[in-house]
């Protein structure tokens, strides 16, 4: 989930594998019977304490390796309330301006998602 607050974007520093210690966007697993949008908003609240509303679908990625098959569905969302605080899977959570965010995020595909979300 790319959570936007004006020209800022919310990033979390991952507290668990995969990519432990890297900056990313909030996200997680869909629970049985949960729709995708509800799952994205729940994960956002659990990881950061932020309440937002979904704006649009940004990208769908499929990652297949020897151990896992992930489908990553990235939405853009607009901040409604709350100040970032780490929780659940995050060690740190805060808003960055886009220039800082693009320098902070290590993965090129995630930088592309950030840019598309602000498209």
PDB file of C-alpha atoms in Angstrom:
ATOM      1  CA  UNK A   1       0.000   0.000   0.000  1.00  0.00           C
ATOM      2  CA  UNK A   2       1.370   3.370  -1.020  1.00  0.00           C
ATOM      3  CA  UNK A   3      -0.106   5.727   1.567  1.00  0.00           C
ATOM      4  CA  UNK A   4       0.081   9.349   0.439  1.00  0.00           C
ATOM      5  CA  UNK A   5      -0.207  12.415   2.669  1.00  0.00           C
ATOM      6  CA  UNK A   6      -0.048  15.354   0.302  1.00  0.00           C
ATOM      7  CA  UNK A   7       3.335  15.026  -1.404  1.00  0.00           C
ATOM      8  CA  UNK A   8       4.651  12.607   1.235  1.00  0.00           C
ATOM      9  CA  UNK A   9       4.660   8.816   1.220  1.00  0.00           C
ATOM     10  CA  UNK A  10       4.586   6.443   4.192  1.00  0.00           C
ATOM     11  CA  UNK A  11       7.430   3.925   4.487  1.00  0.00           C
ATOM     12  CA  UNK A  12       8.122   1.250   7.082  1.00  0.00           C
ATOM     13  CA  UNK A  13      11.416  -0.325   8.066  1.00  0.00           C
ATOM     14  CA  UNK A  14      10.800  -4.066   8.023  1.00  0.00           C
ATOM     15  CA  UNK A  15      11.138  -5.809  11.373  1.00  0.00           C
ATOM     16  CA  UNK A  16      10.888  -9.339   9.979  1.00  0.00           C
ATOM     17  CA  UNK A  17      12.110 -11.281   6.951  1.00  0.00           C
ATOM     18  CA  UNK A  18      11.922 -11.071   4.040  1.00  0.00           C
ATOM     19  CA  UNK A  19      14.098  -7.972   3.599  1.00  0.00           C
ATOM     20  CA  UNK A  20      14.601  -7.449   7.330  1.00  0.00           C
ATOM     21  CA  UNK A  21      15.783  -3.901   8.050  1.00  0.00           C
ATOM     22  CA  UNK A  22      14.926  -2.538   4.590  1.00  0.00           C
ATOM     23  CA  UNK A  23      12.524   0.315   4.003  1.00  0.00           C
ATOM     24  CA  UNK A  24       9.345  -0.668   2.184  1.00  0.00           C
ATOM     25  CA  UNK A  25       5.632   0.054   1.998  1.00  0.00           C
ATOM     26  CA  UNK A  26       3.151  -1.478   4.447  1.00  0.00           C
ATOM     27  CA  UNK A  27       1.518  -4.733   3.429  1.00  0.00           C
ATOM     28  CA  UNK A  28       0.844  -8.297   4.405  1.00  0.00           C
ATOM     29  CA  UNK A  29      -1.278 -11.366   3.991  1.00  0.00           C
ATOM     30  CA  UNK A  30      -4.962 -11.561   3.184  1.00  0.00           C
ATOM     31  CA  UNK A  31      -6.928 -13.419   5.847  1.00  0.00           C
ATOM     32  CA  UNK A  32      -9.413 -16.114   4.884  1.00  0.00           C
ATOM     33  CA  UNK A  33     -12.670 -14.499   3.738  1.00  0.00           C
ATOM     34  CA  UNK A  34     -11.185 -10.978   3.670  1.00  0.00           C
ATOM     35  CA  UNK A  35     -11.350  -8.898   0.504  1.00  0.00           C
ATOM     36  CA  UNK A  36      -8.183  -7.288  -0.851  1.00  0.00           C
ATOM     37  CA  UNK A  37      -9.025  -3.693   0.028  1.00  0.00           C
ATOM     38  CA  UNK A  38     -10.009  -4.568   3.600  1.00  0.00           C
ATOM     39  CA  UNK A  39      -6.771  -6.551   3.958  1.00  0.00           C
ATOM     40  CA  UNK A  40      -4.671  -3.634   2.696  1.00  0.00           C
ATOM     41  CA  UNK A  41      -6.332  -1.155   5.064  1.00  0.00           C
ATOM     42  CA  UNK A  42      -6.054  -3.575   8.011  1.00  0.00           C
ATOM     43  CA  UNK A  43      -2.350  -4.171   7.376  1.00  0.00           C
ATOM     44  CA  UNK A  44      -1.765  -0.421   7.107  1.00  0.00           C
ATOM     45  CA  UNK A  45      -3.427   0.157  10.487  1.00  0.00           C
ATOM     46  CA  UNK A  46      -1.639  -2.791  12.153  1.00  0.00           C
ATOM     47  CA  UNK A  47       1.811  -1.824  10.900  1.00  0.00           C
ATOM     48  CA  UNK A  48       1.581   1.957  11.252  1.00  0.00           C
ATOM     49  CA  UNK A  49      -1.540   3.133  13.108  1.00  0.00           C
ATOM     50  CA  UNK A  50      -2.601   5.083  10.003  1.00  0.00           C
ATOM     51  CA  UNK A  51      -6.179   5.260   8.700  1.00  0.00           C
ATOM     52  CA  UNK A  52      -6.537   5.844   4.953  1.00  0.00           C
ATOM     53  CA  UNK A  53      -8.901   5.430   2.046  1.00  0.00           C
ATOM     54  CA  UNK A  54      -8.041   3.530  -1.137  1.00  0.00           C
ATOM     55  CA  UNK A  55      -7.548   5.688  -4.212  1.00  0.00           C
ATOM     56  CA  UNK A  56      -6.692   3.200  -6.967  1.00  0.00           C
ATOM     57  CA  UNK A  57      -4.869   0.019  -7.936  1.00  0.00           C
ATOM     58  CA  UNK A  58      -1.242   0.764  -8.814  1.00  0.00           C
ATOM     59  CA  UNK A  59       0.338  -2.556  -9.797  1.00  0.00           C
ATOM     60  CA  UNK A  60       0.107  -6.339  -9.523  1.00  0.00           C
ATOM     61  CA  UNK A  61       3.334  -8.355  -9.303  1.00  0.00           C
ATOM     62  CA  UNK A  62       3.849 -12.096  -9.279  1.00  0.00           C
ATOM     63  CA  UNK A  63       7.037 -13.445  -7.702  1.00  0.00           C
ATOM     64  CA  UNK A  64       7.889 -17.130  -7.972  1.00  0.00           C
ATOM     65  CA  UNK A  65      11.016 -18.622  -6.438  1.00  0.00           C
ATOM     66  CA  UNK A  66      12.001 -22.069  -5.210  1.00  0.00           C
ATOM     67  CA  UNK A  67      10.142 -21.679  -1.887  1.00  0.00           C
ATOM     68  CA  UNK A  68       7.273 -19.255  -2.437  1.00  0.00           C
ATOM     69  CA  UNK A  69       4.755 -17.933  -4.912  1.00  0.00           C
ATOM     70  CA  UNK A  70       3.717 -14.384  -4.022  1.00  0.00           C
ATOM     71  CA  UNK A  71       1.134 -12.182  -5.658  1.00  0.00           C
ATOM     72  CA  UNK A  72       1.724  -8.558  -4.619  1.00  0.00           C
ATOM     73  CA  UNK A  73      -1.152  -6.155  -5.167  1.00  0.00           C
ATOM     74  CA  UNK A  74      -0.216  -2.519  -4.589  1.00  0.00           C
ATOM     75  CA  UNK A  75      -2.887   0.109  -4.004  1.00  0.00           C
ATOM     76  CA  UNK A  76      -2.508   3.862  -3.610  1.00  0.00           C
ATOM     77  CA  UNK A  77      -4.280   5.259  -0.567  1.00  0.00           C
ATOM     78  CA  UNK A  78      -4.810   8.724   0.835  1.00  0.00           C
ATOM     79  CA  UNK A  79      -4.079   9.425   4.500  1.00  0.00           C
ATOM     80  CA  UNK A  80      -7.083  10.271   6.670  1.00  0.00           C
ATOM     81  CA  UNK A  81      -5.746  10.242  10.232  1.00  0.00           C
ATOM     82  CA  UNK A  82      -3.076   9.036  12.610  1.00  0.00           C
ATOM     83  CA  UNK A  83       0.614   9.591  13.097  1.00  0.00           C
ATOM     84  CA  UNK A  84       2.979   6.816  12.014  1.00  0.00           C
ATOM     85  CA  UNK A  85       4.104   4.425  14.708  1.00  0.00           C
ATOM     86  CA  UNK A  86       5.760   1.049  14.264  1.00  0.00           C
ATOM     87  CA  UNK A  87       3.661  -1.969  15.037  1.00  0.00           C
ATOM     88  CA  UNK A  88       3.224  -5.596  14.036  1.00  0.00           C
ATOM     89  CA  UNK A  89       5.896  -6.231  11.340  1.00  0.00           C
ATOM     90  CA  UNK A  90       7.501  -2.757  11.303  1.00  0.00           C
ATOM     91  CA  UNK A  91      10.443  -1.466  13.373  1.00  0.00           C
ATOM     92  CA  UNK A  92       9.926   2.124  12.237  1.00  0.00           C
ATOM     93  CA  UNK A  93       7.279   4.028  10.279  1.00  0.00           C
ATOM     94  CA  UNK A  94       7.359   7.575   8.956  1.00  0.00           C
ATOM     95  CA  UNK A  95       6.408   9.840   6.089  1.00  0.00           C
ATOM     96  CA  UNK A  96       9.090  10.823   3.568  1.00  0.00           C
ATOM     97  CA  UNK A  97       9.001  13.364   0.787  1.00  0.00           C
ATOM     98  CA  UNK A  98       9.264  11.602  -2.571  1.00  0.00           C
ATOM     99  CA  UNK A  99      12.903  12.505  -3.177  1.00  0.00           C
ATOM    100  CA  UNK A 100      13.912  11.019   0.201  1.00  0.00           C
ATOM    101  CA  UNK A 101      11.715   7.957  -0.330  1.00  0.00           C
ATOM    102  CA  UNK A 102      13.257   7.154  -3.709  1.00  0.00           C
ATOM    103  CA  UNK A 103      16.742   7.336  -2.173  1.00  0.00           C
ATOM    104  CA  UNK A 104      15.719   5.266   0.874  1.00  0.00           C
ATOM    105  CA  UNK A 105      14.006   2.352  -0.893  1.00  0.00           C
ATOM    106  CA  UNK A 106      16.496  -0.261  -2.140  1.00  0.00           C
ATOM    107  CA  UNK A 107      14.352  -2.179  -4.655  1.00  0.00           C
ATOM    108  CA  UNK A 108      13.930  -0.689  -8.154  1.00  0.00           C
ATOM    109  CA  UNK A 109      10.462  -2.256  -8.570  1.00  0.00           C
ATOM    110  CA  UNK A 110       9.284  -0.563  -5.365  1.00  0.00           C
ATOM    111  CA  UNK A 111      10.614   2.801  -6.554  1.00  0.00           C
ATOM    112  CA  UNK A 112       8.529   2.290  -9.716  1.00  0.00           C
ATOM    113  CA  UNK A 113       5.424   1.589  -7.607  1.00  0.00           C
ATOM    114  CA  UNK A 114       5.985   4.801  -5.621  1.00  0.00           C
ATOM    115  CA  UNK A 115       6.278   6.842  -8.810  1.00  0.00           C
ATOM    116  CA  UNK A 116       3.179   5.225 -10.356  1.00  0.00           C
ATOM    117  CA  UNK A 117       1.131   5.862  -7.198  1.00  0.00           C
ATOM    118  CA  UNK A 118       1.778   9.586  -7.526  1.00  0.00           C
ATOM    119  CA  UNK A 119       1.462   9.380 -11.360  1.00  0.00           C
TER     120      UNK A 119
END
